[in-house]
Amino acid sequence: MSVTATPSQRIPVPRNRDNDYTREAAQARTEFARERTGASLEHVSSYSFDPGILSGNVEQFVGVAQVPIGLAGPLKVNGEHAQGEFYVPLATAEGTLVASYNRGMRLLHEAGGVTTTILDDRMQRAPAFVFASAREARAFGDWLDEHFGEVKQAAEATTRTGRLQDIEQYSASRMLYTRFNYSTGDAAGQNLSGKATQAACSWIVDNYPGIERYFLESNFATDKKSSQVNMLRTRGKRVVAEATIPNELVNRIMRSDTELMFRARQVSNLGGFMSGVNNNGAHSANGITAMFIATGQDAANVAESSAAFVHAELDAAGDYYYSVTIPSLIVATYGGGTGLATQRECLELLGCYGSGNVEKFAEIVAATVLCGELSLGSAIVAEEWVAAHDLLGRNRPT
Amino acid sequence: MSVTATPSQRIPVPRNRDNDYTREAAQARTEFARERTGASLEHVSSYSFDPGILSGNVEQFVGVAQVPIGLAGPLKVNGEHAQGEFYVPLATAEGTLVASYNRGMRLLHEAGGVTTTILDDRMQRAPAFVFASAREARAFGDWLDEHFGEVKQAAEATTRTGRLQDIEQYSASRMLYTRFNYSTGDAAGQNLSGKATQAACSWIVDNYPGIERYFLESNFATDKKSSQVNMLRTRGKRVVAEATIPNELVNRIMRSDTELMFRARQVSNLGGFMSGVNNNGAHSANGITAMFIATGQDAANVAESSAAFVHAELDAAGDYYYSVTIPSLIVATYGGGTGLATQRECLELLGCYGSGNVEKFAEIVAATVLCGELSLGSAIVAEEWVAAHDLLGRNRPT
Amino acid sequence: MSVTATPSQRIPVPRNRDNDYTREAAQARTEFARERTGASLEHVSSYSFDPGILSGNVEQFVGVAQVPIGLAGPLKVNGEHAQGEFYVPLATAEGTLVASYNRGMRLLHEAGGVTTTILDDRMQRAPAFVFASAREARAFGDWLDEHFGEVKQAAEATTRTGRLQDIEQYSASRMLYTRFNYSTGDAAGQNLSGKATQAACSWIVDNYPGIERYFLESNFATDKKSSQVNMLRTRGKRVVAEATIPNELVNRIMRSDTELMFRARQVSNLGGFMSGVNNNGAHSANGITAMFIATGQDAANVAESSAAFVHAELDAAGDYYYSVTIPSLIVATYGGGTGLATQRECLELLGCYGSGNVEKFAEIVAATVLCGELSLGSAIVAEEWVAAHDLLGRNRPT
Amino acid sequence: MSVTATPSQRIPVPRNRDNDYTREAAQARTEFARERTGASLEHVSSYSFDPGILSGNVEQFVGVAQVPIGLAGPLKVNGEHAQGEFYVPLATAEGTLVASYNRGMRLLHEAGGVTTTILDDRMQRAPAFVFASAREARAFGDWLDEHFGEVKQAAEATTRTGRLQDIEQYSASRMLYTRFNYSTGDAAGQNLSGKATQAACSWIVDNYPGIERYFLESNFATDKKSSQVNMLRTRGKRVVAEATIPNELVNRIMRSDTELMFRARQVSNLGGFMSGVNNNGAHSANGITAMFIATGQDAANVAESSAAFVHAELDAAGDYYYSVTIPSLIVATYGGGTGLATQRECLELLGCYGSGNVEKFAEIVAATVLCGELSLGSAIVAEEWVAAHDLLGRNRPT
């Protein structure tokens, strides 16, 4: 049987073996694509930086997606790391998104700003170990607890900034599923967690007989997926944004009403509980994605970063306590795409580029999300509120 | 009471009331930002198109995020709408992503390509109606079924392409939660669904007495959130990509082994079931996000588009049937960001720009995802497989 | 290799091939058990009925579990099927359970009773069909819709009371998962649904070529398991119990307070959303299980019948609207264990034995559950409320 | 406003204030019920024990539910606590249940028995603490970690057998949700956990200023409800039952086939993942409920005890490794209903009554469940297997 024919028909994308990160190499690919598909790629080919910076970020580079950025703000943040006013770059092509967040920022500015708090911080890799039976798996779990110090040493030997905080165990059948939890400094840390855990596993396998097999990942870190375990146990930053908004402001700025908003929230809470959603709020993914693209975060992490817990309370005076907790916000101010040309500029716009800024950035993201939640939450009931007032004659044009 | 002081401190982002979509208006904002933050925004300001096209896509435009695009392919698709070879633009800053998808595309090319099928297609808005009691809610549900024709008419009067297919009902307490399901042509359709449902609700409220209150959205469409209801009942496209890969190819191209991959899959399946994940596969969000950014999709929809069901079977010969079902893939080839400069070019690269192409595009996305799943799935066990072969002496250098 | 030795060591429980449903046959097993284990089984052997009635209910009968029944009530129900006052038999060994439900019944009696409404009613079996590829699965789905009439006929030929209402389709990979939804009269209906669906599948396989394989159950009916699909789409009865309770009554009867209860509810709602629970209420399984055991329901269905949605609202006057929706309450007043000696008597106590009573019974169960929710919900905050009043000097002994 | 009329119409169930736990008191209630409803309650009134033993188990006792018990076995268990053969009492009215479990017990006896392992053991109460803001909630979390010793002391002062193992923290908004995890000896332990946690909370509130409010339960223990958190983190016993069954036995005893069973399992796994079920197995609730009723367990705990993880592997020879992990099995051999007349006898039948036996009992339950899973799992594909063999001519009558 001959299969020579098939591979010969396959024409791979051209690469330059010497240096593939040049305008010329990119241009060669553009032309290749143009010839084969007829697409001009004129705008794609228009970028303002030297492709030499892209090594480690992309392969077979042809050009760029130019994603429009709108500027919203000022956002007032009363964080522990982010304090003061920020102008927030939002990369999006969805009309009204920037306007809506901007409006929420105005509301919360007048309400005194958004209080933000980082509750937890951990990145993980989740190997599973397979044994002859459940009893052996359990024994290994005990051994792992006892040898945490050595495992930690093996893991941390591979990384300058990563620290292994603990190893969670989840058992089923003859497997032990684990979550290796790391602090990862200003990097998102998926790569360092993977590398460190790989090293830890090598040490473990060398030192513990009886492991039938292990897999470095087992759907317990749920990277780029949404999961209850990450909502419960945190992946990346667990961060809260909260504020109390006087009803007077909601009436005046949003043409809406807190009591109606609270009723809508209750209905939405039950809807979310029934529908099995990962977020009982409105649309946190909108703000998060727009900030992620602008600042060089990995937008695929929107999968897990889109989870949220909204909790609101209405007091007797009609003032509205509103909070959003993001349990798995994955952000970086260093590494990944954060150092690219426009991405770095957007981080600099927030005073967040580079080491020591990741908590500040996480707080700004959470504060932005809160503004968007209140903006949409008030808009959703505004029509009814206005209609009600019309009926009552209060809004009649004079 | 005077509140004059506070607003005076708040300096909003400048807008040009006459025409805000010009280079000048953008430049004014860039300078505003530069002054207040010190960020240069030099690269952000470098874009190749006329901002006039951005109306309806973004507000307070300052410039662009330049997201690097790598070209992967050829991807061979045996779809109903996509047929043949495609070179796929992936916008990402995550190193190895393009290479990994590219490698999977090679594997599946040699295996004869990826078969793709769209199973369902529906976009929704989910109003909840509140009544005096559960009994009234139930009566309304019956009325709604009986008057579907008129509701449909009211909804469709607002849209050229949207068609109301049916209205699902989910009841609890004194509320009736509904899902208005639309077909939306080549648009993603969230906006038209919202507008049509708003009109439908107006008609309903005018014609059905006894509705205490309704909310246009109730966490049952779960826009930009992941939910079981969308995994069950579809949001956007429900699309399957499948292939059977001979073990020989996995050995040769991936240096891996299908039997090991299948074992890893079983462990991963159980891990995912325990962890409460929305995707028992590997990393579909990576390919989806990269294609979404390149082609002007709304990347915030990665929240729901990241859900996936992987199903694999190993036959006696070691050949590996592998499939991925994406139950809520939200894509467009028209509207939203698809007409922007680089975004349109990337759709053109795939032969997918404009009307009549959305199914084709959905199939290409699904096929791409499958390639990524197999690539990562084989890599994850490759080391062990190579190690096993080393032990057996087969891979010794000669 | 000989394996004769092993089976010879296995001593099965004795059976009487002629008639195994006699006191003698039971006694023979009791003695067998006594000899082999030393357990007296004196009380187990004490039962008041003729074992002849047990055929179809149990095999290898040895005696009975005597589960204590407490009587709670009067429960006031304003249902469509249950109207008036009921004394409710609760079989339990958990101290305070009866007292707690009884207290809730008193509260709701004074509040005017519990309003109950059955929203939906459907029992299912969920076969999955496997095809060569997803496309064939989709084609089969279309065919199934078109031939619903014939499938229905095939299914209903096997049953006197069951009616096939519709067939839901859920697709993934090369499988079509279905839910055959039946109305089942006064029986719980799992058996008739299974039998009818088996017949329907036989007809389908005979008439549709290309089904590679089918499985009569595929984890989509989730019999005796809790699932989101059943919470969304109903299994058994979907029933609501609701009432509005004046705060004055809560103060006086429960020594508690609605505003505090509402706050606790909000915290509990969020807790439940995070914990991934199937019930955001308090303890509906307690009342349901106690009624199930007393009345001969299949208590294994507590797995799915324990799901519940609680929705509460506090009005400006402090009055408390409270509702519980049970989406998958599986009950019967005919068949299964309902005709056994004590079980039938307990149904008779409620006026619910036999045909035509299952809706009435479902409403009584739901009303009972509501009483238990309010009783525990008020107790949980009563201590704090009393303490608060002590501080304020209101409850000082005079 | 006068409300005197309403209460006067309410006729409560009669109680004897001096001693309500006598045959006379029960008889008075029986007559009361008979008069008001016409139900005879003849069999309900037939019980073999002195009601004096019921104090602490039930209020307003009227009699018993007589639930038929079938005896299955011998069940062969290779546990750490349960070793040897057991005859298992199953209280049920569902025909074929006992026969089906019995058949599975035969299969697994011939396969060498069921291996059982308890992986974890913890019972919890889950108070939530509310603060002025998220930051205060976080600070309290730190304090709670630091003062674990004192909290433990306060908790354990209330109980002879309970030990506080650790306190898990889950944060959202301005709340800290906690899980107080206890070991509880041979009791199920919900009551002691509640009492101990109440005492701990009192100590905490006395020693930590700034707690705005706390609630003793917050839907994070999910007592009598099914939840992902309990499936992940264990409630009661986390116990595994596993075995490897030769295909030859499945062919001979079950008239079925392991390869077909494995295929059905894969389809069922995916079905369960999609449907959002709490158990990817078949029907563990059946065996668990029947044993719970027979032995005086709280059958309302079937809600959480019905969760299960099934993991199966097929080896090249067709032998079938099968395991079921029950992550939240709530059992007792002491306290609750375990000391009642028939219930105690059934525990004695298993050699499990009283202190020091709860692990043994948990293992027997898990082993029973495994037998039921394999029995139903093989039956579900048996017809097809037989049909296939018929086609091939192998099963032709000669």
Short mmCIF file of N, CA, C and O in Angstrom, two decimals, chain B residues 268-315:
data_model
loop_
_atom_site.label_atom_id
_atom_site.label_comp_id
_atom_site.label_asym_id
_atom_site.label_seq_id
_atom_site.Cartn_x
_atom_site.Cartn_y
_atom_site.Cartn_z
N SER B 268 -9.54 11.44 32.38
CA SER B 268 -9.95 12.82 32.21
C SER B 268 -11.47 12.97 32.25
O SER B 268 -12.00 13.93 32.82
N ASN B 269 -12.15 12.01 31.68
CA ASN B 269 -13.62 12.02 31.74
C ASN B 269 -14.11 12.02 33.18
O ASN B 269 -14.99 12.79 33.55
N LEU B 270 -13.54 11.14 33.98
CA LEU B 270 -13.99 11.05 35.36
C LEU B 270 -13.57 12.30 36.13
O LEU B 270 -14.34 12.83 36.95
N GLY B 271 -12.37 12.78 35.85
CA GLY B 271 -11.93 14.02 36.48
C GLY B 271 -12.89 15.16 36.19
O GLY B 271 -13.28 15.91 37.09
N GLY B 272 -13.28 15.25 34.94
CA GLY B 272 -14.19 16.32 34.56
C GLY B 272 -15.57 16.17 35.17
O GLY B 272 -16.20 17.15 35.56
N PHE B 273 -16.02 14.95 35.29
CA PHE B 273 -17.33 14.72 35.90
C PHE B 273 -17.31 15.15 37.37
O PHE B 273 -18.24 15.79 37.86
N MET B 274 -16.21 14.84 38.04
CA MET B 274 -16.08 15.21 39.46
C MET B 274 -15.89 16.71 39.64
O MET B 274 -16.42 17.30 40.57
N SER B 275 -15.10 17.30 38.76
CA SER B 275 -14.74 18.71 38.96
C SER B 275 -15.88 19.64 38.53
O SER B 275 -15.82 20.84 38.79
N GLY B 276 -16.89 19.09 37.88
CA GLY B 276 -18.00 19.92 37.45
C GLY B 276 -17.62 20.87 36.33
O GLY B 276 -18.01 22.03 36.31
N VAL B 277 -16.88 20.34 35.37
CA VAL B 277 -16.37 21.17 34.28
C VAL B 277 -17.41 21.24 33.15
O VAL B 277 -18.29 20.38 33.05
N ASN B 278 -17.30 22.25 32.29
CA ASN B 278 -18.24 22.38 31.18
C ASN B 278 -17.69 21.78 29.89
O ASN B 278 -18.23 22.03 28.81
N ASN B 279 -16.64 20.98 30.01
CA ASN B 279 -15.94 20.51 28.81
C ASN B 279 -15.05 19.37 29.24
O ASN B 279 -14.08 19.58 29.98
N ASN B 280 -15.35 18.16 28.78
CA ASN B 280 -14.51 17.02 29.18
C ASN B 280 -13.33 16.81 28.24
O ASN B 280 -12.65 15.80 28.34
N GLY B 281 -13.13 17.76 27.34
CA GLY B 281 -11.98 17.67 26.44
C GLY B 281 -10.76 18.38 26.99
O GLY B 281 -10.61 18.53 28.20
N ALA B 282 -9.92 18.84 26.06
CA ALA B 282 -8.64 19.39 26.49
C ALA B 282 -8.64 20.92 26.53
O ALA B 282 -8.53 21.51 27.60
N HIS B 283 -8.77 21.56 25.40
CA HIS B 283 -8.54 23.01 25.39
C HIS B 283 -9.20 23.68 24.20
O HIS B 283 -8.59 24.54 23.54
N SER B 284 -10.44 23.33 23.91
CA SER B 284 -11.08 23.91 22.73
C SER B 284 -11.09 25.43 22.75
O SER B 284 -11.07 26.06 21.69
N ALA B 285 -11.12 26.02 23.93
CA ALA B 285 -11.16 27.48 24.00
C ALA B 285 -9.94 28.11 23.33
O ALA B 285 -10.03 29.24 22.82
N ASN B 286 -8.83 27.42 23.30
CA ASN B 286 -7.64 28.00 22.67
C ASN B 286 -7.86 28.28 21.19
O ASN B 286 -7.67 29.40 20.72
N GLY B 287 -8.27 27.26 20.46
CA GLY B 287 -8.48 27.45 19.03
C GLY B 287 -9.64 28.39 18.74
O GLY B 287 -9.58 29.24 17.84
N ILE B 288 -10.70 28.23 19.53
CA ILE B 288 -11.88 29.05 19.31
C ILE B 288 -11.56 30.53 19.53
O ILE B 288 -11.91 31.39 18.72
N THR B 289 -10.90 30.83 20.62
CA THR B 289 -10.57 32.22 20.92
C THR B 289 -9.67 32.82 19.85
O THR B 289 -9.88 33.96 19.40
N ALA B 290 -8.68 32.06 19.44
CA ALA B 290 -7.75 32.57 18.44
C ALA B 290 -8.46 32.85 17.11
O ALA B 290 -8.20 33.84 16.44
N MET B 291 -9.38 31.98 16.74
CA MET B 291 -10.15 32.23 15.51
C MET B 291 -11.14 33.38 15.72
O MET B 291 -11.38 34.17 14.80
N PHE B 292 -11.72 33.45 16.89
CA PHE B 292 -12.69 34.52 17.18
C PHE B 292 -12.02 35.89 17.06
O PHE B 292 -12.57 36.81 16.44
N ILE B 293 -10.87 36.04 17.65
CA ILE B 293 -10.20 37.36 17.61
C ILE B 293 -9.79 37.67 16.18
O ILE B 293 -9.97 38.80 15.70
N ALA B 294 -9.28 36.68 15.47
CA ALA B 294 -8.83 36.94 14.10
C ALA B 294 -9.99 37.36 13.20
O ALA B 294 -9.83 38.23 12.34
N THR B 295 -11.13 36.76 13.40
CA THR B 295 -12.22 36.95 12.43
C THR B 295 -13.33 37.87 12.91
O THR B 295 -14.40 37.93 12.28
N GLY B 296 -13.13 38.55 14.02
CA GLY B 296 -14.10 39.55 14.45
C GLY B 296 -15.34 39.00 15.12
O GLY B 296 -16.37 39.67 15.21
N GLN B 297 -15.23 37.78 15.63
CA GLN B 297 -16.30 37.27 16.47
C GLN B 297 -16.24 37.98 17.82
O GLN B 297 -15.24 38.57 18.16
N ASP B 298 -17.30 37.86 18.59
CA ASP B 298 -17.28 38.43 19.94
C ASP B 298 -16.59 37.44 20.87
O ASP B 298 -17.15 36.41 21.23
N ALA B 299 -15.35 37.76 21.25
CA ALA B 299 -14.57 36.81 22.05
C ALA B 299 -15.15 36.61 23.44
O ALA B 299 -14.82 35.63 24.12
N ALA B 300 -16.02 37.51 23.89
CA ALA B 300 -16.68 37.28 25.18
C ALA B 300 -17.54 36.02 25.14
O ALA B 300 -17.81 35.40 26.17
N ASN B 301 -17.95 35.62 23.96
CA ASN B 301 -18.74 34.39 23.81
C ASN B 301 -17.90 33.14 23.99
O ASN B 301 -18.44 32.03 23.96
N VAL B 302 -16.61 33.30 24.19
CA VAL B 302 -15.80 32.14 24.57
C VAL B 302 -16.35 31.54 25.85
O VAL B 302 -16.25 30.33 26.08
N ALA B 303 -16.97 32.38 26.67
CA ALA B 303 -17.57 31.86 27.91
C ALA B 303 -18.48 30.67 27.61
O ALA B 303 -18.35 29.62 28.24
N GLU B 304 -19.40 30.83 26.67
CA GLU B 304 -20.28 29.69 26.38
C GLU B 304 -19.75 28.79 25.26
O GLU B 304 -20.01 27.60 25.25
N SER B 305 -18.98 29.36 24.36
CA SER B 305 -18.47 28.56 23.24
C SER B 305 -17.38 27.60 23.68
O SER B 305 -17.00 26.70 22.92
N SER B 306 -16.88 27.77 24.89
CA SER B 306 -15.83 26.88 25.39
C SER B 306 -16.37 25.55 25.88
O SER B 306 -15.59 24.63 26.16
N ALA B 307 -17.67 25.43 26.00
CA ALA B 307 -18.23 24.13 26.41
C ALA B 307 -18.02 23.10 25.31
O ALA B 307 -18.08 23.44 24.12
N ALA B 308 -17.78 21.88 25.68
CA ALA B 308 -17.61 20.83 24.66
C ALA B 308 -17.81 19.45 25.27
O ALA B 308 -17.58 19.23 26.46
N PHE B 309 -18.26 18.55 24.41
CA PHE B 309 -18.38 17.14 24.77
C PHE B 309 -17.43 16.35 23.89
O PHE B 309 -17.58 16.34 22.66
N VAL B 310 -16.48 15.69 24.50
CA VAL B 310 -15.59 14.82 23.72
C VAL B 310 -16.05 13.38 23.90
O VAL B 310 -16.38 12.96 25.01
N HIS B 311 -16.10 12.67 22.81
CA HIS B 311 -16.41 11.24 22.87
C HIS B 311 -15.43 10.50 21.97
O HIS B 311 -15.30 10.82 20.79
N ALA B 312 -14.75 9.53 22.54
CA ALA B 312 -13.74 8.78 21.79
C ALA B 312 -13.98 7.29 21.95
O ALA B 312 -14.54 6.84 22.95
N GLU B 313 -13.59 6.57 20.93
CA GLU B 313 -13.69 5.11 20.99
C GLU B 313 -12.44 4.50 20.37
O GLU B 313 -11.94 4.98 19.36
N LEU B 314 -11.98 3.45 21.00
CA LEU B 314 -10.81 2.75 20.50
C LEU B 314 -11.27 1.42 19.94
O LEU B 314 -11.95 0.65 20.62
N ASP B 315 -10.91 1.14 18.70
CA ASP B 315 -11.35 -0.16 18.20
C ASP B 315 -10.28 -1.22 18.41
O ASP B 315 -9.18 -0.93 18.90
#
